[in-house]
mmCIF file of C-alpha atoms and ligand atoms in Angstrom:
data_model
loop_
_atom_site.group_PDB
_atom_site.id
_atom_site.type_symbol
_atom_site.label_atom_id
_atom_site.label_comp_id
_atom_site.label_asym_id
_atom_site.label_seq_id
_atom_site.Cartn_x
_atom_site.Cartn_y
_atom_site.Cartn_z
ATOM 1 C CA ARG B 1 -8.344 16.411 29.600
ATOM 2 C CA GLN B 2 -6.516 19.103 27.682
ATOM 3 C CA TYR B 3 -2.813 18.768 27.251
ATOM 4 C CA GLN B 4 -0.423 21.479 26.218
ATOM 5 C CA THR B 5 1.991 20.843 23.419
ATOM 6 C CA THR B 6 5.163 22.872 23.372
ATOM 7 C CA PRO B 7 6.578 21.175 20.331
ATOM 8 C CA ALA B 8 10.298 20.904 19.887
ATOM 9 C CA VAL B 9 10.943 23.484 17.213
ATOM 10 C CA THR B 10 13.749 24.530 14.899
ATOM 11 C CA ASN B 11 15.383 27.970 14.908
ATOM 12 C CA SER B 12 12.573 29.329 12.786
ATOM 13 C CA GLY B 13 9.893 27.831 15.036
ATOM 14 C CA ILE B 14 9.025 24.863 12.815
ATOM 15 C CA PRO B 15 8.290 21.596 14.693
ATOM 16 C CA ASP B 16 11.266 19.278 14.245
ATOM 17 C CA TYR B 17 9.081 16.182 14.498
ATOM 18 C CA ALA B 18 6.142 14.732 12.640
ATOM 19 C CA PHE B 19 3.840 11.726 12.470
ATOM 20 C CA ALA B 20 3.074 8.896 10.071
ATOM 21 C CA PHE B 21 -0.271 7.240 10.747
ATOM 22 C CA ASP B 22 -1.338 3.851 9.539
ATOM 23 C CA ILE B 23 -5.037 3.935 8.614
ATOM 24 C CA ASP B 24 -6.824 0.591 9.048
ATOM 25 C CA GLY B 25 -6.812 -0.386 12.706
ATOM 26 C CA VAL B 26 -5.478 3.002 13.791
ATOM 27 C CA LEU B 27 -7.820 5.694 12.444
ATOM 28 C CA VAL B 28 -10.701 3.565 11.165
ATOM 29 C CA ARG B 29 -11.943 0.012 11.011
ATOM 30 C CA THR B 30 -13.694 -0.312 7.670
ATOM 31 C CA SER B 31 -16.052 2.661 7.785
ATOM 32 C CA ALA B 32 -16.061 3.339 11.526
ATOM 33 C CA PRO B 33 -13.672 5.956 12.963
ATOM 34 C CA LEU B 34 -11.693 4.650 15.951
ATOM 35 C CA PRO B 35 -11.814 6.325 19.378
ATOM 36 C CA GLY B 36 -9.788 9.527 19.540
ATOM 37 C CA ALA B 37 -8.763 9.445 15.871
ATOM 38 C CA SER B 38 -10.487 12.669 14.863
ATOM 39 C CA GLN B 39 -9.341 14.463 18.020
ATOM 40 C CA ALA B 40 -5.736 13.323 17.535
ATOM 41 C CA LEU B 41 -5.509 14.618 13.955
ATOM 42 C CA LYS B 42 -7.345 17.841 14.778
ATOM 43 C CA HIS B 43 -4.952 18.496 17.649
ATOM 44 C CA LEU B 44 -1.888 18.052 15.445
ATOM 45 C CA GLN B 45 -3.386 20.328 12.825
ATOM 46 C CA SER B 46 -4.148 23.000 15.436
ATOM 47 C CA GLU B 47 -0.512 22.789 16.603
ATOM 48 C CA ARG B 48 0.697 22.695 12.966
ATOM 49 C CA ILE B 49 2.572 19.451 13.557
ATOM 50 C CA PRO B 50 2.888 17.727 10.169
ATOM 51 C CA PHE B 51 1.581 14.227 9.563
ATOM 52 C CA ILE B 52 0.932 11.834 6.702
ATOM 53 C CA LEU B 53 -1.236 8.758 6.341
ATOM 54 C CA LEU B 54 0.803 5.700 5.302
ATOM 55 C CA THR B 55 -1.394 2.734 4.430
ATOM 56 C CA ASN B 56 -1.034 -0.660 2.764
ATOM 57 C CA GLY B 57 -4.615 -0.131 1.728
ATOM 58 C CA GLY B 58 -5.683 1.024 -1.718
ATOM 59 C CA GLY B 59 -7.985 0.017 -4.542
ATOM 60 C CA LYS B 60 -9.290 3.533 -5.082
ATOM 61 C CA SER B 61 -7.758 6.887 -6.003
ATOM 62 C CA GLU B 62 -5.930 8.950 -3.381
ATOM 63 C CA GLU B 63 -8.602 11.621 -3.951
ATOM 64 C CA GLU B 64 -11.399 9.168 -3.140
ATOM 65 C CA ARG B 65 -9.654 7.757 -0.032
ATOM 66 C CA VAL B 66 -8.915 11.268 1.254
ATOM 67 C CA SER B 67 -12.528 12.288 0.691
ATOM 68 C CA ASP B 68 -13.766 9.164 2.567
ATOM 69 C CA LEU B 69 -11.443 9.901 5.495
ATOM 70 C CA GLN B 70 -12.348 13.600 5.644
ATOM 71 C CA ASN B 71 -15.992 12.643 6.014
ATOM 72 C CA LYS B 72 -15.364 9.892 8.572
ATOM 73 C CA LEU B 73 -12.870 11.861 10.691
ATOM 74 C CA ASP B 74 -14.163 15.390 10.122
ATOM 75 C CA VAL B 75 -10.586 16.524 9.365
ATOM 76 C CA GLU B 76 -9.222 18.550 6.447
ATOM 77 C CA LEU B 77 -6.854 16.344 4.429
ATOM 78 C CA ASP B 78 -5.389 16.454 0.940
ATOM 79 C CA THR B 79 -3.670 13.988 -1.383
ATOM 80 C CA SER B 80 -0.211 15.294 -0.454
ATOM 81 C CA MET B 81 -0.833 13.730 2.974
ATOM 82 C CA ILE B 82 -1.539 10.159 1.923
ATOM 83 C CA VAL B 83 0.534 7.254 0.614
ATOM 84 C CA GLN B 84 -1.489 4.202 -0.402
ATOM 85 C CA SER B 85 -0.053 0.775 -1.206
ATOM 86 C CA HIS B 86 0.104 1.458 -4.972
ATOM 87 C CA THR B 87 0.928 5.201 -4.881
ATOM 88 C CA PRO B 88 4.657 4.567 -5.660
ATOM 89 C CA PHE B 89 3.708 2.693 -8.866
ATOM 90 C CA ALA B 90 3.073 6.085 -10.482
ATOM 91 C CA ASP B 91 6.867 6.519 -10.655
ATOM 92 C CA LEU B 92 7.286 3.482 -12.977
ATOM 93 C CA THR B 93 7.201 5.832 -15.941
ATOM 94 C CA ASP B 94 9.024 3.383 -18.251
ATOM 95 C CA LEU B 95 5.851 1.253 -18.154
ATOM 96 C CA HIS B 96 3.397 4.102 -18.764
ATOM 97 C CA ASP B 97 3.263 3.380 -22.517
ATOM 98 C CA LYS B 98 3.253 -0.410 -22.143
ATOM 99 C CA THR B 99 0.240 -2.695 -21.757
ATOM 100 C CA VAL B 100 -0.137 -3.500 -18.072
ATOM 101 C CA LEU B 101 -2.438 -5.904 -16.303
ATOM 102 C CA VAL B 102 -3.900 -4.483 -13.096
ATOM 103 C CA ALA B 103 -5.468 -7.199 -10.954
ATOM 104 C CA GLY B 104 -7.121 -7.060 -7.562
ATOM 105 C CA GLY B 105 -9.741 -4.911 -5.938
ATOM 106 C CA ASP B 106 -12.609 -3.382 -7.892
ATOM 107 C CA TYR B 107 -11.339 -3.731 -11.459
ATOM 108 C CA ASP B 108 -12.831 -0.496 -12.781
ATOM 109 C CA LYS B 109 -11.599 1.580 -9.826
ATOM 110 C CA CYS B 110 -8.087 0.140 -10.002
ATOM 111 C CA GLN B 111 -7.980 0.728 -13.743
ATOM 112 C CA LEU B 112 -8.869 4.382 -13.165
ATOM 113 C CA VAL B 113 -6.170 4.680 -10.488
ATOM 114 C CA ALA B 114 -3.506 3.282 -12.850
ATOM 115 C CA GLN B 115 -4.669 5.611 -15.611
ATOM 116 C CA LYS B 116 -4.440 8.567 -13.207
ATOM 117 C CA TYR B 117 -0.824 7.524 -12.555
ATOM 118 C CA GLY B 118 -0.112 7.820 -16.296
ATOM 119 C CA PHE B 119 -0.469 4.218 -17.503
ATOM 120 C CA LYS B 120 -2.049 4.470 -20.939
ATOM 121 C CA ASN B 121 -2.936 0.819 -21.688
ATOM 122 C CA VAL B 122 -4.439 -0.758 -18.580
ATOM 123 C CA VAL B 123 -6.334 -4.039 -18.802
ATOM 124 C CA THR B 124 -7.941 -5.852 -15.907
ATOM 125 C CA PRO B 125 -9.068 -9.454 -15.492
ATOM 126 C CA GLY B 126 -12.572 -8.037 -15.819
ATOM 127 C CA ASP B 127 -11.764 -6.976 -19.392
ATOM 128 C CA ILE B 128 -9.942 -10.123 -20.393
ATOM 129 C CA VAL B 129 -12.570 -12.566 -19.203
ATOM 130 C CA PHE B 130 -14.886 -10.917 -21.756
ATOM 131 C CA LEU B 131 -12.637 -11.526 -24.706
ATOM 132 C CA ASP B 132 -13.786 -14.348 -26.968
ATOM 133 C CA TYR B 133 -10.668 -16.417 -26.499
ATOM 134 C CA TYR B 134 -11.154 -16.283 -22.749
ATOM 135 C CA LYS B 135 -14.894 -16.691 -22.343
ATOM 136 C CA SER B 136 -14.621 -20.460 -22.365
ATOM 137 C CA PHE B 137 -12.889 -20.780 -19.050
ATOM 138 C CA ALA B 138 -14.697 -18.433 -16.724
ATOM 139 C CA LYS B 139 -18.258 -17.233 -16.443
ATOM 140 C CA PRO B 140 -18.138 -13.620 -17.628
ATOM 141 C CA LEU B 141 -18.369 -10.985 -14.915
ATOM 142 C CA PRO B 142 -21.122 -8.390 -15.166
ATOM 143 C CA LYS B 143 -20.190 -6.147 -18.121
ATOM 144 C CA PRO B 144 -17.614 -3.600 -16.933
ATOM 145 C CA ILE B 145 -19.145 -0.182 -16.428
ATOM 146 C CA ILE B 146 -16.407 1.448 -18.490
ATOM 147 C CA PRO B 147 -16.210 -0.038 -22.009
ATOM 148 C CA HIS B 148 -12.531 -0.935 -21.892
ATOM 149 C CA SER B 149 -10.666 -0.455 -25.138
ATOM 150 C CA THR B 150 -9.447 -4.015 -25.230
ATOM 151 C CA SER B 151 -9.150 -5.386 -28.730
ATOM 152 C CA GLU B 152 -10.034 -8.963 -29.444
ATOM 153 C CA GLU B 153 -6.678 -10.263 -30.665
ATOM 154 C CA ALA B 154 -4.331 -11.851 -28.156
ATOM 155 C CA LEU B 155 -3.119 -9.267 -25.688
ATOM 156 C CA LYS B 156 0.560 -8.814 -24.971
ATOM 157 C CA ILE B 157 0.977 -8.108 -21.271
ATOM 158 C CA ASP B 158 4.185 -6.158 -20.557
ATOM 159 C CA ALA B 159 3.856 -6.041 -16.759
ATOM 160 C CA MET B 160 1.459 -7.237 -14.093
ATOM 161 C CA PHE B 161 0.312 -5.488 -10.933
ATOM 162 C CA VAL B 162 -1.880 -6.420 -8.006
ATOM 163 C CA TYR B 163 -3.242 -3.089 -6.772
ATOM 164 C CA ASN B 164 -5.474 -4.320 -3.959
ATOM 165 C CA ASP B 165 -6.724 -7.460 -2.247
ATOM 166 C CA PRO B 166 -8.229 -9.549 -5.079
ATOM 167 C CA ARG B 167 -11.952 -10.144 -4.960
ATOM 168 C CA ASP B 168 -11.924 -13.108 -7.384
ATOM 169 C CA TRP B 169 -8.743 -14.970 -6.435
ATOM 170 C CA GLY B 170 -9.379 -17.618 -9.067
ATOM 171 C CA LEU B 171 -9.807 -15.258 -11.995
ATOM 172 C CA ASP B 172 -6.897 -13.007 -11.011
ATOM 173 C CA ALA B 173 -4.616 -15.977 -10.322
ATOM 174 C CA HIS B 174 -5.503 -17.718 -13.593
ATOM 175 C CA ILE B 175 -4.821 -14.675 -15.770
ATOM 176 C CA ILE B 176 -1.572 -13.828 -13.965
ATOM 177 C CA LEU B 177 -0.491 -17.469 -14.333
ATOM 178 C CA ASP B 178 -1.327 -17.414 -18.041
ATOM 179 C CA ALA B 179 0.791 -14.307 -18.531
ATOM 180 C CA LEU B 180 3.717 -15.775 -16.581
ATOM 181 C CA LEU B 181 3.702 -19.020 -18.613
ATOM 182 C CA SER B 182 3.094 -17.279 -21.912
ATOM 183 C CA GLU B 183 5.519 -16.550 -24.724
ATOM 184 C CA SER B 184 6.734 -13.025 -23.803
ATOM 185 C CA GLY B 185 3.431 -12.001 -22.267
ATOM 186 C CA TYR B 186 1.106 -12.945 -25.192
ATOM 187 C CA LEU B 187 -2.061 -14.190 -23.484
ATOM 188 C CA GLY B 188 -3.349 -17.380 -25.084
ATOM 189 C CA THR B 189 0.178 -18.692 -25.783
ATOM 190 C CA VAL B 190 2.531 -20.890 -23.794
ATOM 191 C CA SER B 191 6.239 -20.212 -23.917
ATOM 192 C CA LYS B 192 7.834 -23.068 -25.858
ATOM 193 C CA LYS B 193 10.431 -23.146 -23.108
ATOM 194 C CA ASN B 194 7.706 -23.820 -20.610
ATOM 195 C CA ASN B 195 6.590 -26.748 -22.726
ATOM 196 C CA ASN B 196 10.031 -28.287 -22.478
ATOM 197 C CA ILE B 197 9.835 -30.162 -19.223
ATOM 198 C CA SER B 198 13.425 -31.316 -19.584
ATOM 199 C CA LEU B 199 14.647 -27.804 -18.858
ATOM 200 C CA PRO B 200 15.580 -26.998 -15.256
ATOM 201 C CA ASN B 201 12.643 -25.909 -13.119
ATOM 202 C CA LYS B 202 10.250 -27.353 -15.700
ATOM 203 C CA GLY B 203 11.179 -24.660 -18.180
ATOM 204 C CA TYR B 204 10.546 -21.474 -16.218
ATOM 205 C CA LEU B 205 12.896 -18.887 -17.683
ATOM 206 C CA GLN B 206 12.985 -15.302 -16.585
ATOM 207 C CA ASP B 207 13.616 -13.767 -20.010
ATOM 208 C CA SER B 208 10.047 -14.399 -21.167
ATOM 209 C CA GLN B 209 8.262 -13.290 -18.013
ATOM 210 C CA PRO B 210 6.603 -9.887 -17.681
ATOM 211 C CA PRO B 211 7.653 -8.144 -14.426
ATOM 212 C CA PHE B 212 5.230 -8.821 -11.588
ATOM 213 C CA TYR B 213 4.446 -6.269 -8.841
ATOM 214 C CA TYR B 214 2.471 -6.627 -5.636
ATOM 215 C CA SER B 215 1.526 -3.476 -3.715
ATOM 216 C CA ASN B 216 0.983 -4.810 -0.194
ATOM 217 C CA PRO B 217 2.473 -7.743 1.772
ATOM 218 C CA ASP B 218 -0.103 -7.772 4.597
ATOM 219 C CA MET B 219 -1.257 -11.251 5.488
ATOM 220 C CA TRP B 220 -3.855 -9.812 7.916
ATOM 221 C CA TRP B 221 -5.629 -6.502 8.417
ATOM 222 C CA ALA B 222 -8.189 -5.023 10.805
ATOM 223 C CA THR B 223 -11.749 -4.468 9.565
ATOM 224 C CA SER B 224 -15.068 -3.968 11.331
ATOM 225 C CA TYR B 225 -15.132 -7.766 11.891
ATOM 226 C CA HIS B 226 -13.660 -8.720 15.261
ATOM 227 C CA LEU B 227 -11.117 -11.121 13.731
ATOM 228 C CA SER B 228 -8.388 -9.862 11.376
ATOM 229 C CA ARG B 229 -9.036 -10.614 7.704
ATOM 230 C CA LEU B 230 -6.702 -11.905 4.992
ATOM 231 C CA GLY B 231 -4.985 -9.155 3.022
ATOM 232 C CA GLN B 232 -3.092 -9.130 -0.264
ATOM 233 C CA GLY B 233 -0.343 -11.198 1.407
ATOM 234 C CA GLY B 234 -2.837 -14.050 1.628
ATOM 235 C CA PHE B 235 -3.344 -13.993 -2.132
ATOM 236 C CA THR B 236 0.439 -13.841 -2.629
ATOM 237 C CA ALA B 237 0.900 -16.951 -0.473
ATOM 238 C CA ALA B 238 -1.848 -18.761 -2.363
ATOM 239 C CA PHE B 239 -0.383 -17.802 -5.729
ATOM 240 C CA ASP B 240 3.099 -18.903 -4.629
ATOM 241 C CA GLY B 241 1.610 -22.337 -3.895
ATOM 242 C CA LEU B 242 -0.136 -22.432 -7.272
ATOM 243 C CA TRP B 243 3.066 -21.392 -9.111
ATOM 244 C CA SER B 244 5.138 -23.955 -7.253
ATOM 245 C CA SER B 245 2.681 -26.762 -8.048
ATOM 246 C CA VAL B 246 2.372 -25.773 -11.715
ATOM 247 C CA THR B 247 6.114 -25.317 -12.353
ATOM 248 C CA GLY B 248 7.527 -27.861 -9.930
ATOM 249 C CA GLY B 249 9.107 -25.258 -7.722
ATOM 250 C CA ALA B 250 10.424 -22.742 -10.254
ATOM 251 C CA HIS B 251 11.591 -19.412 -8.941
ATOM 252 C CA LEU B 252 9.044 -16.590 -9.338
ATOM 253 C CA PRO B 253 10.667 -13.156 -9.519
ATOM 254 C CA LYS B 254 8.295 -10.546 -8.119
ATOM 255 C CA THR B 255 8.526 -7.116 -6.527
ATOM 256 C CA ILE B 256 6.508 -6.475 -3.382
ATOM 257 C CA ILE B 257 6.203 -2.884 -2.159
ATOM 258 C CA GLY B 258 4.296 -1.434 0.813
ATOM 259 C CA LYS B 259 5.122 -1.394 4.529
ATOM 260 C CA PRO B 260 7.535 -2.672 5.960
ATOM 261 C CA HIS B 261 9.812 -2.161 2.963
ATOM 262 C CA GLN B 262 12.553 0.492 3.082
ATOM 263 C CA GLU B 263 11.582 1.957 -0.304
ATOM 264 C CA THR B 264 8.007 2.542 0.843
ATOM 265 C CA TYR B 265 9.203 4.366 3.962
ATOM 266 C CA GLU B 266 11.597 6.469 1.886
ATOM 267 C CA PHE B 267 8.754 7.342 -0.499
ATOM 268 C CA ALA B 268 6.584 8.233 2.523
ATOM 269 C CA GLU B 269 9.282 10.425 4.064
ATOM 270 C CA ARG B 270 9.674 12.343 0.812
ATOM 271 C CA ARG B 271 5.908 12.947 0.805
ATOM 272 C CA LEU B 272 6.004 13.987 4.481
ATOM 273 C CA ARG B 273 8.858 16.435 3.890
ATOM 274 C CA ALA B 274 7.104 17.924 0.846
ATOM 275 C CA HIS B 275 3.918 18.308 2.901
ATOM 276 C CA ARG B 276 5.882 19.947 5.778
ATOM 277 C CA LYS B 277 7.417 22.393 3.285
ATOM 278 C CA GLN B 278 3.940 23.129 1.890
ATOM 279 C CA LEU B 279 2.682 23.743 5.450
ATOM 280 C CA PHE B 280 5.438 26.193 6.436
ATOM 281 C CA GLY B 281 6.441 27.717 3.132
ATOM 282 C CA GLN B 282 10.214 27.695 3.006
ATOM 283 C CA VAL B 283 11.895 25.046 5.175
ATOM 284 C CA GLY B 284 15.634 25.623 5.353
ATOM 285 C CA LEU B 285 18.663 23.575 6.356
ATOM 286 C CA ASN B 286 18.210 24.968 9.882
ATOM 287 C CA ASP B 287 14.782 23.384 10.058
ATOM 288 C CA PRO B 288 15.645 19.669 10.198
ATOM 289 C CA LEU B 289 12.969 17.034 10.584
ATOM 290 C CA ARG B 290 14.559 15.000 13.352
ATOM 291 C CA ARG B 291 11.900 12.537 14.480
ATOM 292 C CA VAL B 292 8.920 10.788 12.944
ATOM 293 C CA TYR B 293 6.494 8.842 15.101
ATOM 294 C CA MET B 294 4.966 5.890 13.220
ATOM 295 C CA ILE B 295 1.648 4.944 14.802
ATOM 296 C CA GLY B 296 0.485 1.485 13.748
ATOM 297 C CA ASP B 297 -1.561 -1.582 14.635
ATOM 298 C CA ASN B 298 0.377 -4.245 12.750
ATOM 299 C CA PRO B 299 3.799 -5.350 14.067
ATOM 300 C CA GLU B 300 4.681 -6.929 10.700
ATOM 301 C CA SER B 301 4.232 -3.766 8.630
ATOM 302 C CA ASP B 302 4.049 -0.655 10.794
ATOM 303 C CA ILE B 303 6.408 -1.583 13.652
ATOM 304 C CA ARG B 304 8.874 -3.691 11.662
ATOM 305 C CA GLY B 305 9.023 -1.012 8.961
ATOM 306 C CA ALA B 306 9.641 1.891 11.332
ATOM 307 C CA ASN B 307 12.158 -0.094 13.428
ATOM 308 C CA ASN B 308 14.182 -1.166 10.384
ATOM 309 C CA TYR B 309 13.874 2.048 8.393
ATOM 310 C CA ARG B 310 17.177 3.854 7.875
ATOM 311 C CA SER B 311 16.286 7.353 6.658
ATOM 312 C CA PRO B 312 18.612 8.762 3.962
ATOM 313 C CA TYR B 313 17.233 12.178 4.913
ATOM 314 C CA GLY B 314 18.441 12.255 8.519
ATOM 315 C CA SER B 315 15.291 11.548 10.534
ATOM 316 C CA GLN B 316 14.853 8.936 13.262
ATOM 317 C CA TRP B 317 11.598 6.934 13.239
ATOM 318 C CA THR B 318 9.959 5.770 16.475
ATOM 319 C CA SER B 319 7.415 2.942 16.351
ATOM 320 C CA VAL B 320 4.271 3.131 18.487
ATOM 321 C CA LEU B 321 2.026 0.077 18.564
ATOM 322 C CA ILE B 322 -1.633 0.528 19.533
ATOM 323 C CA LYS B 323 -4.253 -1.971 20.647
ATOM 324 C CA THR B 324 -7.125 -1.141 18.274
ATOM 325 C CA GLY B 325 -6.185 -3.283 15.259
ATOM 326 C CA VAL B 326 -4.404 -6.443 14.188
ATOM 327 C CA TRP B 327 -2.106 -6.888 17.222
ATOM 328 C CA LYS B 328 -3.848 -8.387 20.241
ATOM 329 C CA GLU B 329 -2.749 -7.341 23.745
ATOM 330 C CA GLY B 330 -1.306 -10.280 25.692
ATOM 331 C CA THR B 331 0.455 -11.685 22.614
ATOM 332 C CA GLU B 332 4.149 -11.039 21.983
ATOM 333 C CA PRO B 333 4.432 -8.726 18.956
ATOM 334 C CA ALA B 334 6.681 -10.270 16.314
ATOM 335 C CA HIS B 335 8.486 -6.925 16.135
ATOM 336 C CA LYS B 336 8.990 -4.984 19.374
ATOM 337 C CA PRO B 337 7.683 -1.401 19.283
ATOM 338 C CA HIS B 338 9.364 1.485 21.062
ATOM 339 C CA VAL B 339 6.161 1.903 23.079
ATOM 340 C CA VAL B 340 2.639 0.466 23.264
ATOM 341 C CA ARG B 341 -0.380 2.708 23.786
ATOM 342 C CA GLU B 342 -4.149 2.144 23.997
ATOM 343 C CA ASN B 343 -5.234 4.030 20.910
ATOM 344 C CA VAL B 344 -4.154 6.700 18.447
ATOM 345 C CA LEU B 345 -4.967 9.612 20.777
ATOM 346 C CA ASP B 346 -2.913 8.108 23.607
ATOM 347 C CA ALA B 347 -0.122 7.510 21.120
ATOM 348 C CA VAL B 348 -0.145 11.155 20.020
ATOM 349 C CA ARG B 349 -0.229 12.344 23.640
ATOM 350 C CA TRP B 350 2.783 10.170 24.459
ATOM 351 C CA ALA B 351 4.683 11.317 21.372
ATOM 352 C CA VAL B 352 4.166 15.057 21.891
ATOM 353 C CA GLU B 353 5.527 14.622 25.420
ATOM 354 C CA ASP B 354 8.419 12.537 24.128
ATOM 355 C CA ALA B 355 9.214 15.155 21.518
ATOM 356 C CA ARG B 356 9.650 18.003 23.994
HETATM 357 O O1 G3P O 401 -5.727 -3.631 2.571
HETATM 358 C C1 G3P O 401 -5.491 -2.814 3.691
HETATM 359 C C2 G3P O 401 -4.663 -3.548 4.700
HETATM 360 O O2 G3P O 401 -3.681 -4.316 4.089
HETATM 361 C C3 G3P O 401 -4.026 -2.721 5.779
HETATM 362 O O3 G3P O 401 -4.092 -1.373 5.609
HETATM 363 O O4 G3P O 401 -4.007 0.922 6.592
HETATM 364 O O5 G3P O 401 -3.547 -1.044 8.086
HETATM 365 O O6 G3P O 401 -1.859 -0.403 6.313
HETATM 366 P P1 G3P O 401 -3.326 -0.412 6.700
HETATM 367 MG MG1 MG O 402 -3.262 -1.124 10.005
#
């Protein structure tokens, strides 16, 4: 059934609303497009209604994810329209010249992503496990495809990132733990303070710990399997247990970005506004973006984030929960959406009516 969209427009005819789409469980499940996804995006593009893709997924470059989605959904996209879990890390320019550990996902792909962001010295657990002083504890992985320029002497890790759901939880956890307990990030050392069990919290002290960033808090996500699968939040919970057991309950300072966090939604809105400006050329003060419809499948990230988001740019976000992903109909969503719809196409149909 065709439906007419007479979008709410500004004085210069620019739509005053837009969309943010979650990806996994909304547009695709692993490699399979979900019902109505292609039609929904094509419709918005034909009506020139701006949208971005806002995902806690990652582990590959924005270019590669966009290319995958273009093929699966038969829709023209570009990297200005996507925010992945780790995309905001590019802005940590004060770390671009430092040595950073990037754990999680496919090590070589995540290393390339970090390098694309401007990080010049990126090591992964796949590099480190090859170094002589590390070979003893873990069976070496197949030789990394890209000969990483990792020298043999003890590495000093200045910051640690988890870019995507770890594949080898044990290896990633062990190397992150080593760095956290080390003397100022020197792998292969143990901070003398951490040897002094008389100190409070068994010696954990923040001044010797490299900053630690996670990119995605999702405990569960929707794949082609019928049951939701553990996401990066599962690894975080496991590592918290490991840290607590090893240090006797010491505090572990960490930064977690991704949906539902305010900063991630602000980053996404800046991307959406830039994309809207790119779409319409000049967008003036008389062309406000008043409403953004967040279409998601996960109450914890998509719905909670949109409900709690307070835009510093003046837009109101409306959460729309759909039934094709993590949330299961008949269960009470932990965070109440503005509306529930069957799938992404129904959600878009509802929103374009709501926006009139
Ligand atoms: O790793 C991907 C998963 O955490 C969820 O991705 O697209 O549903 O935010 P998405
Ligand atoms: Mg999702």
